[in-house]
């Protein structure tokens, strides 16, 4: 008989435009907490290359480091600094876009920067 835990603090945290009675927007606070759980990522672009580095920190003895660098396509890669689950969703979307671009436009997805 475990107690049922309510995931949400109140009914006011469903979207980012609703203020709580205390004058707070919970979605913004949740986003700020997610940023605190992230780690640093740095990329340096040269004329012919890009160097990417990400800080991988372990939160405890039993936890493992999660990958922070992902290959999207032959010419695109990303480094994540926030929550890994969010980044994996974006990574899946970006991979789908890179797969669709040669089929639709007969060229790889352009990367302007």
N, CA, C and O atoms as a Tinker XYZ file with bonds, in Angstrom:
   452  protein
     1  N      0.823000   -1.197000    0.000000    73     2
     2  CA     0.000000    0.000000    0.000000    64     1     3
     3  C      0.872000    1.268000    0.000000    63     2     4     5
     4  O      1.069000    1.898000    1.039000    81     3
     5  N      1.381000    1.623000   -1.168000    73     3     6
     6  CA     2.156000    2.853000   -1.292000    64     5     7
     7  C      1.206000    4.024000   -1.458000    63     6     8     9
     8  O      0.163000    3.890000   -2.098000    81     7
     9  N      1.551000    5.164000   -0.894000    73     7    10
    10  CA     0.672000    6.329000   -1.083000    64     9    11
    11  C      0.754000    6.831000   -2.518000    63    10    12    13
    12  O      1.809000    6.774000   -3.149000    81    11
    13  N     -0.356000    7.316000   -3.019000    73    11    14
    14  CA    -0.400000    7.864000   -4.362000    64    13    15
    15  C      0.208000    9.268000   -4.312000    63    14    16    17
    16  O     -0.224000   10.118000   -3.532000    81    15
    17  N      1.214000    9.494000   -5.155000    73    15    18
    18  CA     1.882000   10.785000   -5.162000    64    17    19
    19  C      1.386000   11.585000   -6.348000    63    18    20    21
    20  O      1.398000   11.100000   -7.479000    81    19
    21  N      0.956000   12.791000   -6.099000    73    19    22
    22  CA     0.508000   13.678000   -7.161000    64    21    23
    23  C      1.740000   14.328000   -7.775000    63    22    24    25
    24  O      2.514000   14.970000   -7.066000    81    23
    25  N      1.935000   14.172000   -9.084000    73    23    26
    26  CA     3.106000   14.708000   -9.756000    64    25    27
    27  C      3.084000   16.225000   -9.835000    63    26    28    29
    28  O      4.143000   16.849000   -9.895000    81    27
    29  N      1.922000   16.823000   -9.838000    73    27    30
    30  CA     1.804000   18.254000  -10.041000    64    29    31
    31  C      1.524000   18.954000   -8.719000    63    30    32    33
    32  O      0.833000   18.426000   -7.848000    81    31
    33  N      2.070000   20.140000   -8.595000    73    31    34
    34  CA     1.857000   20.903000   -7.368000    64    33    35
    35  C      0.440000   21.451000   -7.286000    63    34    36    37
    36  O     -0.150000   21.495000   -6.206000    81    35
    37  N     -0.098000   21.863000   -8.404000    73    35    38
    38  CA    -1.444000   22.443000   -8.400000    64    37    39
    39  C     -2.028000   22.340000   -9.802000    63    38    40    41
    40  O     -1.424000   21.757000  -10.702000    81    39
    41  N     -3.187000   22.905000   -9.966000    73    39    42
    42  CA    -3.819000   22.925000  -11.282000    64    41    43
    43  C     -3.268000   24.051000  -12.150000    63    42    44    45
    44  O     -3.629000   24.154000  -13.323000    81    43
    45  N     -2.408000   24.888000  -11.602000    73    43    46
    46  CA    -1.925000   26.072000  -12.298000    64    45    47
    47  C     -0.654000   25.833000  -13.104000    63    46    48    49
    48  O     -0.122000   26.770000  -13.699000    81    47
    49  N     -0.161000   24.606000  -13.135000    73    47    50
    50  CA     1.115000   24.384000  -13.824000    64    49    51
    51  C      0.945000   23.639000  -15.141000    63    50    52    53
    52  O      1.886000   22.994000  -15.602000    81    51
    53  N     -0.211000   23.713000  -15.746000    73    51    54
    54  CA    -0.468000   23.012000  -16.993000    64    53    55
    55  C      0.125000   23.685000  -18.219000    63    54    56    57
    56  O      0.465000   23.002000  -19.186000    81    55
    57  N      0.258000   25.001000  -18.207000    73    55    58
    58  CA     0.840000   25.687000  -19.356000    64    57    59
    59  C      1.684000   26.857000  -18.874000    63    58    60    61
    60  O      1.731000   27.154000  -17.680000    81    59
    61  N      2.336000   27.506000  -19.797000    73    59    62
    62  CA     3.268000   28.573000  -19.427000    64    61    63
    63  C      2.623000   29.950000  -19.414000    63    62    64    65
    64  O      3.331000   30.949000  -19.290000    81    63
    65  N      1.317000   30.037000  -19.535000    73    63    66
    66  CA     0.647000   31.338000  -19.533000    64    65    67
    67  C     -0.285000   31.528000  -18.345000    63    66    68    69
    68  O     -0.901000   32.583000  -18.197000    81    67
    69  N     -0.390000   30.507000  -17.500000    73    67    70
    70  CA    -1.298000   30.594000  -16.359000    64    69    71
    71  C     -0.511000   30.906000  -15.092000    63    70    72    73
    72  O      0.409000   30.176000  -14.725000    81    71
    73  N     -0.879000   31.984000  -14.439000    73    71    74
    74  CA    -0.239000   32.374000  -13.184000    64    73    75
    75  C     -0.899000   31.637000  -12.025000    63    74    76    77
    76  O     -2.117000   31.453000  -12.018000    81    75
    77  N     -0.113000   31.221000  -11.058000    73    75    78
    78  CA    -0.666000   30.602000   -9.862000    64    77    79
    79  C     -1.184000   31.693000   -8.932000    63    78    80    81
    80  O     -0.866000   32.864000   -9.136000    81    79
    81  N     -1.967000   31.348000   -7.923000    73    79    82
    82  CA    -2.441000   32.363000   -6.977000    64    81    83
    83  C     -1.293000   33.086000   -6.253000    63    82    84    85
    84  O     -1.478000   34.222000   -5.816000    81    83
    85  N     -0.120000   32.463000   -6.115000    73    83    86
    86  CA     1.023000   33.125000   -5.467000    64    85    87
    87  C      1.762000   34.038000   -6.433000    63    86    88    89
    88  O      2.734000   34.680000   -6.035000    81    87
    89  N      1.330000   34.119000   -7.701000    73    87    90
    90  CA     1.999000   34.977000   -8.666000    64    89    91
    91  C      3.190000   34.331000   -9.344000    63    90    92    93
    92  O      4.111000   35.034000   -9.760000    81    91
    93  N      3.201000   33.016000   -9.468000    73    91    94
    94  CA     4.313000   32.287000  -10.076000    64    93    95
    95  C      3.823000   31.534000  -11.304000    63    94    96    97
    96  O      2.652000   31.168000  -11.400000    81    95
    97  N      4.738000   31.308000  -12.240000    73    95    98
    98  CA     4.459000   30.460000  -13.399000    64    97    99
    99  C      5.303000   29.211000  -13.216000    63    98   100   101
   100  O      6.527000   29.260000  -13.340000    81    99
   101  N      4.653000   28.088000  -12.920000    73    99   102
   102  CA     5.374000   26.862000  -12.576000    64   101   103
   103  C      6.192000   26.318000  -13.731000    63   102   104   105
   104  O      7.273000   25.775000  -13.504000    81   103
   105  N      5.716000   26.445000  -14.965000    73   103   106
   106  CA     6.458000   25.897000  -16.106000    64   105   107
   107  C      7.819000   26.563000  -16.246000    63   106   108   109
   108  O      8.790000   25.910000  -16.630000    81   107
   109  N      7.904000   27.854000  -15.941000    73   107   110
   110  CA     9.194000   28.538000  -15.996000    64   109   111
   111  C     10.112000   28.024000  -14.904000    63   110   112   113
   112  O     11.309000   27.852000  -15.132000    81   111
   113  N      9.574000   27.779000  -13.733000    73   111   114
   114  CA    10.385000   27.224000  -12.647000    64   113   115
   115  C     10.869000   25.817000  -12.990000    63   114   116   117
   116  O     12.011000   25.469000  -12.690000    81   115
   117  N     10.023000   25.012000  -13.609000    73   115   118
   118  CA    10.447000   23.669000  -14.025000    64   117   119
   119  C     11.575000   23.756000  -15.044000    63   118   120   121
   120  O     12.530000   22.981000  -14.982000    81   119
   121  N     11.470000   24.700000  -15.986000    73   119   122
   122  CA    12.519000   24.868000  -16.997000    64   121   123
   123  C     13.826000   25.310000  -16.355000    63   122   124   125
   124  O     14.896000   24.854000  -16.761000    81   123
   125  N     13.758000   26.186000  -15.364000    73   123   126
   126  CA    14.971000   26.633000  -14.686000    64   125   127
   127  C     15.625000   25.487000  -13.923000    63   126   128   129
   128  O     16.853000   25.411000  -13.871000    81   127
   129  N     14.841000   24.601000  -13.334000    73   127   130
   130  CA    15.395000   23.429000  -12.655000    64   129   131
   131  C     16.060000   22.483000  -13.651000    63   130   132   133
   132  O     17.094000   21.889000  -13.342000    81   131
   133  N     15.483000   22.334000  -14.840000    73   131   134
   134  CA    16.082000   21.479000  -15.865000    64   133   135
   135  C     17.422000   22.035000  -16.311000    63   134   136   137
   136  O     18.348000   21.271000  -16.582000    81   135
   137  N     17.539000   23.364000  -16.393000    73   135   138
   138  CA    18.808000   23.983000  -16.766000    64   137   139
   139  C     19.857000   23.713000  -15.694000    63   138   140   141
   140  O     21.019000   23.468000  -16.019000    81   139
   141  N     19.467000   23.754000  -14.426000    73   139   142
   142  CA    20.410000   23.490000  -13.339000    64   141   143
   143  C     20.940000   22.061000  -13.390000    63   142   144   145
   144  O     22.065000   21.807000  -12.962000    81   143
   145  N     20.151000   21.130000  -13.904000    73   143   146
   146  CA    20.581000   19.741000  -13.980000    64   145   147
   147  C     21.465000   19.471000  -15.188000    63   146   148   149
   148  O     22.022000   18.379000  -15.306000    81   147
   149  N     21.604000   20.430000  -16.079000    73   147   150
   150  CA    22.404000   20.260000  -17.287000    64   149   151
   151  C     23.890000   20.395000  -17.017000    63   150   152   153
   152  O     24.308000   20.597000  -15.877000    81   151
   153  N     24.683000   20.284000  -18.066000    73   151   154
   154  CA    26.127000   20.442000  -17.963000    64   153   155
   155  C     26.615000   21.271000  -19.146000    63   154   156   157
   156  O     25.856000   21.552000  -20.074000    81   155
   157  N     27.865000   21.654000  -19.105000    73   155   158
   158  CA    28.406000   22.578000  -20.110000    64   157   159
   159  C     28.761000   21.869000  -21.409000    63   158   160   161
   160  O     29.217000   20.726000  -21.401000    81   159
   161  N     28.543000   22.565000  -22.534000    73   159   162
   162  CA    28.954000   22.107000  -23.862000    64   161   163
   163  C     29.604000   23.289000  -24.584000    63   162   164   165
   164  O     29.141000   24.425000  -24.481000    81   163
   165  N     30.679000   23.003000  -25.312000    73   163   166
   166  CA    31.400000   24.048000  -26.042000    64   165   167
   167  C     31.731000   23.518000  -27.424000    63   166   168   169
   168  O     32.093000   22.351000  -27.573000    81   167
   169  N     31.609000   24.373000  -28.443000    73   167   170
   170  CA    32.007000   24.011000  -29.804000    64   169   171
   171  C     32.831000   25.149000  -30.381000    63   170   172   173
   172  O     32.522000   26.324000  -30.184000    81   171
   173  N     33.879000   24.782000  -31.094000    73   171   174
   174  CA    34.741000   25.751000  -31.758000    64   173   175
   175  C     34.767000   25.408000  -33.237000    63   174   176   177
   176  O     35.044000   24.269000  -33.612000    81   175
   177  N     34.478000   26.393000  -34.075000    73   175   178
   178  CA    34.436000   26.184000  -35.516000    64   177   179
   179  C     35.678000   26.789000  -36.154000    63   178   180   181
   180  O     35.990000   27.962000  -35.952000    81   179
   181  N     36.375000   25.974000  -36.922000    73   179   182
   182  CA    37.501000   26.444000  -37.705000    64   181   183
   183  C     37.112000   26.498000  -39.174000    63   182   184   185
   184  O     35.946000   26.308000  -39.517000    81   183
   185  N     38.072000   26.755000  -40.031000    73   183   186
   186  CA    37.787000   26.837000  -41.461000    64   185   187
   187  C     37.377000   25.476000  -42.028000    63   186   188   189
   188  O     36.461000   25.396000  -42.846000    81   187
   189  N     38.050000   24.411000  -41.595000    73   187   190
   190  CA    37.804000   23.077000  -42.146000    64   189   191
   191  C     37.315000   22.064000  -41.115000    63   190   192   193
   192  O     37.166000   20.886000  -41.439000    81   191
   193  N     37.063000   22.496000  -39.881000    73   191   194
   194  CA    36.731000   21.520000  -38.847000    64   193   195
   195  C     35.888000   22.166000  -37.761000    63   194   196   197
   196  O     35.757000   23.388000  -37.696000    81   195
   197  N     35.319000   21.321000  -36.912000    73   195   198
   198  CA    34.600000   21.754000  -35.709000    64   197   199
   199  C     35.043000   20.843000  -34.577000    63   198   200   201
   200  O     35.108000   19.625000  -34.747000    81   199
   201  N     35.346000   21.422000  -33.428000    73   199   202
   202  CA    35.695000   20.661000  -32.234000    64   201   203
   203  C     34.580000   20.872000  -31.223000    63   202   204   205
   204  O     34.220000   22.009000  -30.917000    81   203
   205  N     34.035000   19.783000  -30.706000    73   203   206
   206  CA    32.936000   19.855000  -29.752000    64   205   207
   207  C     33.334000   19.113000  -28.487000    63   206   208   209
   208  O     33.892000   18.018000  -28.551000    81   207
   209  N     33.047000   19.712000  -27.336000    73   207   210
   210  CA    33.352000   19.090000  -26.047000    64   209   211
   211  C     32.157000   19.254000  -25.124000    63   210   212   213
   212  O     31.466000   20.273000  -25.155000    81   211
   213  N     31.924000   18.243000  -24.307000    73   211   214
   214  CA    30.817000   18.289000  -23.347000    64   213   215
   215  C     31.292000   17.746000  -22.011000    63   214   216   217
   216  O     32.008000   16.746000  -21.957000    81   215
   217  N     30.895000   18.402000  -20.947000    73   215   218
   218  CA    31.224000   17.967000  -19.600000    64   217   219
   219  C     30.271000   16.851000  -19.206000    63   218   220   221
   220  O     29.052000   17.015000  -19.251000    81   219
   221  N     30.838000   15.718000  -18.822000    73   219   222
   222  CA    30.020000   14.587000  -18.392000    64   221   223
   223  C     30.245000   14.395000  -16.903000    63   222   224   225
   224  O     31.336000   14.019000  -16.474000    81   223
   225  N     29.210000   14.655000  -16.118000    73   223   226
   226  CA    29.357000   14.491000  -14.678000    64   225   227
   227  C     28.434000   13.394000  -14.185000    63   226   228   229
   228  O     27.337000   13.199000  -14.707000    81   227
   229  N     28.898000   12.687000  -13.177000    73   227   230
   230  CA    28.117000   11.618000  -12.580000    64   229   231
   231  C     27.481000   12.150000  -11.307000    63   230   232   233
   232  O     28.148000   12.813000  -10.512000    81   231
   233  N     26.208000   11.870000  -11.104000    73   231   234
   234  CA    25.484000   12.401000   -9.955000    64   233   235
   235  C     25.617000   11.527000   -8.715000    63   234   236   237
   236  O     25.256000   11.963000   -7.622000    81   235
   237  N     26.115000   10.330000   -8.852000    73   235   238
   238  CA    26.273000    9.452000   -7.708000    64   237   239
   239  C     27.138000    8.266000   -8.067000    63   238   240   241
   240  O     27.513000    8.084000   -9.225000    81   239
   241  N     27.449000    7.466000   -7.077000    73   239   242
   242  CA    28.310000    6.308000   -7.311000    64   241   243
   243  C     27.640000    5.258000   -8.191000    63   242   244   245
   244  O     28.312000    4.575000   -8.963000    81   243
   245  N     26.343000    5.128000   -8.081000    73   243   246
   246  CA    25.635000    4.092000   -8.828000    64   245   247
   247  C     25.134000    4.566000  -10.186000    63   246   248   249
   248  O     24.698000    3.751000  -10.999000    81   247
   249  N     25.187000    5.863000  -10.443000    73   247   250
   250  CA    24.716000    6.354000  -11.734000    64   249   251
   251  C     25.852000    6.334000  -12.749000    63   250   252   253
   252  O     27.029000    6.371000  -12.389000    81   251
   253  N     25.483000    6.276000  -14.005000    73   251   254
   254  CA    26.486000    6.262000  -15.066000    64   253   255
   255  C     26.380000    7.544000  -15.879000    63   254   256   257
   256  O     25.345000    8.210000  -15.888000    81   255
   257  N     27.467000    7.875000  -16.560000    73   255   258
   258  CA    27.456000    9.032000  -17.440000    64   257   259
   259  C     26.626000    8.737000  -18.670000    63   258   260   261
   260  O     26.644000    7.620000  -19.189000    81   259
   261  N     25.902000    9.733000  -19.133000    73   259   262
   262  CA    25.120000    9.591000  -20.351000    64   261   263
   263  C     25.819000   10.366000  -21.452000    63   262   264   265
   264  O     26.422000   11.412000  -21.216000    81   263
   265  N     25.723000    9.828000  -22.663000    73   263   266
   266  CA    26.367000   10.480000  -23.794000    64   265   267
   267  C     25.797000   11.863000  -24.042000    63   266   268   269
   268  O     24.586000   12.066000  -23.957000    81   267
   269  N     26.669000   12.818000  -24.348000    73   267   270
   270  CA    26.244000   14.189000  -24.601000    64   269   271
   271  C     26.491000   14.614000  -26.038000    63   270   272   273
   272  O     26.063000   15.699000  -26.432000    81   271
   273  N     27.169000   13.791000  -26.838000    73   271   274
   274  CA    27.460000   14.099000  -28.234000    64   273   275
   275  C     26.743000   13.094000  -29.123000    63   274   276   277
   276  O     26.852000   11.885000  -28.921000    81   275
   277  N     26.004000   13.605000  -30.113000    73   275   278
   278  CA    25.242000   12.733000  -30.998000    64   277   279
   279  C     25.533000   13.071000  -32.452000    63   278   280   281
   280  O     25.589000   14.244000  -32.821000    81   279
   281  N     25.719000   12.056000  -33.269000    73   279   282
   282  CA    25.846000   12.248000  -34.714000    64   281   283
   283  C     24.440000   12.231000  -35.308000    63   282   284   285
   284  O     23.674000   11.294000  -35.082000    81   283
   285  N     24.112000   13.264000  -36.062000    73   283   286
   286  CA    22.798000   13.357000  -36.687000    64   285   287
   287  C     22.868000   12.822000  -38.111000    63   286   288   289
   288  O     22.037000   12.010000  -38.518000    81   287
   289  N     23.853000   13.274000  -38.859000    73   287   290
   290  CA    24.066000   12.860000  -40.241000    64   289   291
   291  C     25.568000   12.906000  -40.491000    63   290   292   293
   292  O     26.341000   13.172000  -39.570000    81   291
   293  N     25.989000   12.650000  -41.726000    73   291   294
   294  CA    27.412000   12.693000  -42.045000    64   293   295
   295  C     28.008000   14.088000  -41.842000    63   294   296   297
   296  O     29.208000   14.216000  -41.602000    81   295
   297  N     27.193000   15.120000  -41.933000    73   295   298
   298  CA    27.692000   16.493000  -41.843000    64   297   299
   299  C     27.101000   17.290000  -40.680000    63   298   300   301
   300  O     27.349000   18.492000  -40.577000    81   299
   301  N     26.323000   16.649000  -39.803000    73   299   302
   302  CA    25.667000   17.353000  -38.695000    64   301   303
   303  C     25.823000   16.533000  -37.416000    63   302   304   305
   304  O     25.649000   15.315000  -37.419000    81   303
   305  N     26.149000   17.216000  -36.335000    73   303   306
   306  CA    26.216000   16.607000  -35.020000    64   305   307
   307  C     25.752000   17.614000  -33.987000    63   306   308   309
   308  O     25.738000   18.816000  -34.250000    81   307
   309  N     25.368000   17.128000  -32.805000    73   307   310
   310  CA    24.936000   18.033000  -31.751000    64   309   311
   311  C     25.585000   17.644000  -30.435000    63   310   312   313
   312  O     25.970000   16.494000  -30.224000    81   311
   313  N     25.695000   18.627000  -29.559000    73   311   314
   314  CA    26.110000   18.421000  -28.172000    64   313   315
   315  C     24.969000   18.920000  -27.299000    63   314   316   317
   316  O     24.421000   19.994000  -27.545000    81   315
   317  N     24.609000   18.149000  -26.283000    73   315   318
   318  CA    23.485000   18.533000  -25.437000    64   317   319
   319  C     23.985000   18.965000  -24.073000    63   318   320   321
   320  O     24.980000   18.451000  -23.563000    81   319
   321  N     23.273000   19.921000  -23.493000    73   319   322
   322  CA    23.650000   20.371000  -22.162000    64   321   323
   323  C     22.495000   20.234000  -21.172000    63   322   324   325
   324  O     22.702000   20.370000  -19.966000    81   323
   325  N     21.312000   19.974000  -21.650000    73   323   326
   326  CA    20.153000   19.857000  -20.773000    64   325   327
   327  C     19.840000   18.405000  -20.447000    63   326   328   329
   328  O     20.738000   17.578000  -20.290000    81   327
   329  N     18.562000   18.117000  -20.349000    73   327   330
   330  CA    18.126000   16.765000  -20.032000    64   329   331
   331  C     18.291000   15.860000  -21.250000    63   330   332   333
   332  O     17.922000   16.234000  -22.364000    81   331
   333  N     18.840000   14.683000  -21.035000    73   331   334
   334  CA    19.142000   13.774000  -22.132000    64   333   335
   335  C     17.877000   13.304000  -22.834000    63   334   336   337
   336  O     17.886000   13.130000  -24.053000    81   335
   337  N     16.798000   13.096000  -22.105000    73   335   338
   338  CA    15.563000   12.622000  -22.737000    64   337   339
   339  C     15.007000   13.657000  -23.714000    63   338   340   341
   340  O     14.517000   13.299000  -24.785000    81   339
   341  N     15.081000   14.934000  -23.353000    73   339   342
   342  CA    14.630000   15.987000  -24.273000    64   341   343
   343  C     15.506000   16.019000  -25.518000    63   342   344   345
   344  O     15.008000   16.167000  -26.634000    81   343
   345  N     16.805000   15.881000  -25.320000    73   343   346
   346  CA    17.737000   15.940000  -26.448000    64   345   347
   347  C     17.544000   14.752000  -27.387000    63   346   348   349
   348  O     17.689000   14.892000  -28.602000    81   347
   349  N     17.226000   13.614000  -26.844000    73   347   350
   350  CA    17.010000   12.453000  -27.719000    64   349   351
   351  C     15.783000   12.631000  -28.589000    63   350   352   353
   352  O     15.767000   12.163000  -29.727000    81   351
   353  N     14.760000   13.291000  -28.088000    73   351   354
   354  CA    13.583000   13.594000  -28.913000    64   353   355
   355  C     13.964000   14.547000  -30.038000    63   354   356   357
   356  O     13.564000   14.343000  -31.184000    81   355
   357  N     14.734000   15.588000  -29.723000    73   355   358
   358  CA    15.185000   16.517000  -30.752000    64   357   359
   359  C     16.113000   15.831000  -31.742000    63   358   360   361
   360  O     16.072000   16.115000  -32.939000    81   359
   361  N     16.951000   14.926000  -31.243000    73   359   362
   362  CA    17.879000   14.186000  -32.099000    64   361   363
   363  C     17.118000   13.325000  -33.106000    63   362   364   365
   364  O     17.488000   13.262000  -34.278000    81   363
   365  N     16.061000   12.667000  -32.652000    73   363   366
   366  CA    15.229000   11.855000  -33.548000    64   365   367
   367  C     14.591000   12.720000  -34.628000    63   366   368   369
   368  O     14.556000   12.338000  -35.798000    81   367
   369  N     14.087000   13.890000  -34.233000    73   367   370
   370  CA    13.477000   14.810000  -35.197000    64   369   371
   371  C     14.513000   15.283000  -36.219000    63   370   372   373
   372  O     14.237000   15.299000  -37.418000    81   371
   373  N     15.698000   15.665000  -35.751000    73   371   374
   374  CA    16.735000   16.162000  -36.656000    64   373   375
   375  C     17.202000   15.070000  -37.616000    63   374   376   377
   376  O     17.478000   15.354000  -38.782000    81   375
   377  N     17.294000   13.829000  -37.146000    73   375   378
   378  CA    17.681000   12.727000  -38.024000    64   377   379
   379  C     16.630000   12.505000  -39.111000    63   378   380   381
   380  O     16.967000   12.230000  -40.263000    81   379
   381  N     15.361000   12.626000  -38.739000    73   379   382
   382  CA    14.295000   12.478000  -39.739000    64   381   383
   383  C     14.370000   13.594000  -40.774000    63   382   384   385
   384  O     14.178000   13.345000  -41.964000    81   383
   385  N     14.648000   14.823000  -40.335000    73   383   386
   386  CA    14.779000   15.938000  -41.272000    64   385   387
   387  C     15.964000   15.722000  -42.214000    63   386   388   389
   388  O     15.869000   16.007000  -43.407000    81   387
   389  N     17.076000   15.222000  -41.681000    73   387   390
   390  CA    18.254000   14.971000  -42.521000    64   389   391
   391  C     18.010000   13.831000  -43.513000    63   390   392   393
   392  O     18.588000   13.821000  -44.600000    81   391
   393  N     17.162000   12.879000  -43.144000    73   391   394
   394  CA    16.829000   11.795000  -44.071000    64   393   395
   395  C     15.868000   12.265000  -45.162000    63   394   396   397
   396  O     15.941000   11.797000  -46.298000    81   395
   397  N     14.979000   13.180000  -44.823000    73   395   398
   398  CA    13.995000   13.672000  -45.789000    64   397   399
   399  C     14.574000   14.651000  -46.797000    63   398   400   401
   400  O     14.099000   14.725000  -47.930000    81   399
   401  N     15.591000   15.401000  -46.402000    73   399   402
   402  CA    16.119000   16.458000  -47.264000    64   401   403
   403  C     16.673000   15.945000  -48.593000    63   402   404   405
   404  O     16.338000   16.528000  -49.624000    81   403
   405  N     17.498000   14.894000  -48.641000    73   403   406
   406  CA    17.975000   14.424000  -49.946000    64   405   407
   407  C     16.845000   13.904000  -50.836000    63   406   408   409
   408  O     16.908000   14.024000  -52.060000    81   407
   409  N     15.836000   13.340000  -50.232000    73   407   410
   410  CA    14.718000   12.811000  -51.005000    64   409   411
   411  C     13.888000   13.956000  -51.600000    63   410   412   413
   412  O     13.468000   13.885000  -52.755000    81   411
   413  N     13.651000   15.017000  -50.803000    73   411   414
   414  CA    12.793000   16.109000  -51.256000    64   413   415
   415  C     13.533000   17.136000  -52.106000    63   414   416   417
   416  O     12.970000   17.667000  -53.063000    81   415
   417  N     14.796000   17.424000  -51.765000    73   415   418
   418  CA    15.515000   18.514000  -52.427000    64   417   419
   419  C     16.743000   18.077000  -53.200000    63   418   420   421
   420  O     17.432000   18.918000  -53.776000    81   419
   421  N     17.034000   16.799000  -53.229000    73   419   422
   422  CA    18.191000   16.215000  -53.938000    64   421   423
   423  C     19.528000   16.767000  -53.432000    63   422   424   425
   424  O     20.505000   16.817000  -54.179000    81   423
   425  N     19.566000   17.174000  -52.183000    73   423   426
   426  CA    20.816000   17.615000  -51.559000    64   425   427
   427  C     20.711000   17.440000  -50.049000    63   426   428   429
   428  O     19.609000   17.439000  -49.500000    81   427
   429  N     21.846000   17.293000  -49.375000    73   427   430
   430  CA    21.797000   17.159000  -47.914000    64   429   431
   431  C     21.206000   18.412000  -47.247000    63   430   432   433
   432  O     21.197000   19.493000  -47.836000    81   431
   433  N     20.732000   18.256000  -46.056000    73   431   434
   434  CA    20.186000   19.380000  -45.330000    64   433   435
   435  C     21.243000   20.454000  -45.162000    63   434   436   437
   436  O     22.310000   20.179000  -44.613000    81   435
   437  N     20.973000   21.693000  -45.627000    73   435   438
   438  CA    21.990000   22.745000  -45.504000    64   437   439
   439  C     22.162000   23.187000  -44.060000    63   438   440   441
   440  O     21.196000   23.287000  -43.304000    81   439
   441  N     23.399000   23.447000  -43.696000    73   439   442
   442  CA    23.735000   23.951000  -42.372000    64   441   443
   443  C     24.375000   25.322000  -42.582000    63   442   444   445
   444  O     25.545000   25.399000  -42.957000    81   443
   445  N     23.636000   26.399000  -42.347000    73   443   446
   446  CA    24.150000   27.720000  -42.713000    64   445   447
   447  C     25.325000   28.204000  -41.874000    63   446   448   449
   448  O     26.103000   29.031000  -42.349000    81   447
   449  N     25.481000   27.724000  -40.656000    73   447   450
   450  CA    26.586000   28.212000  -39.818000    64   449   451
   451  C     27.551000   27.108000  -39.537000    63   450   452
   452  O     28.548000   27.320000  -38.847000    81   451
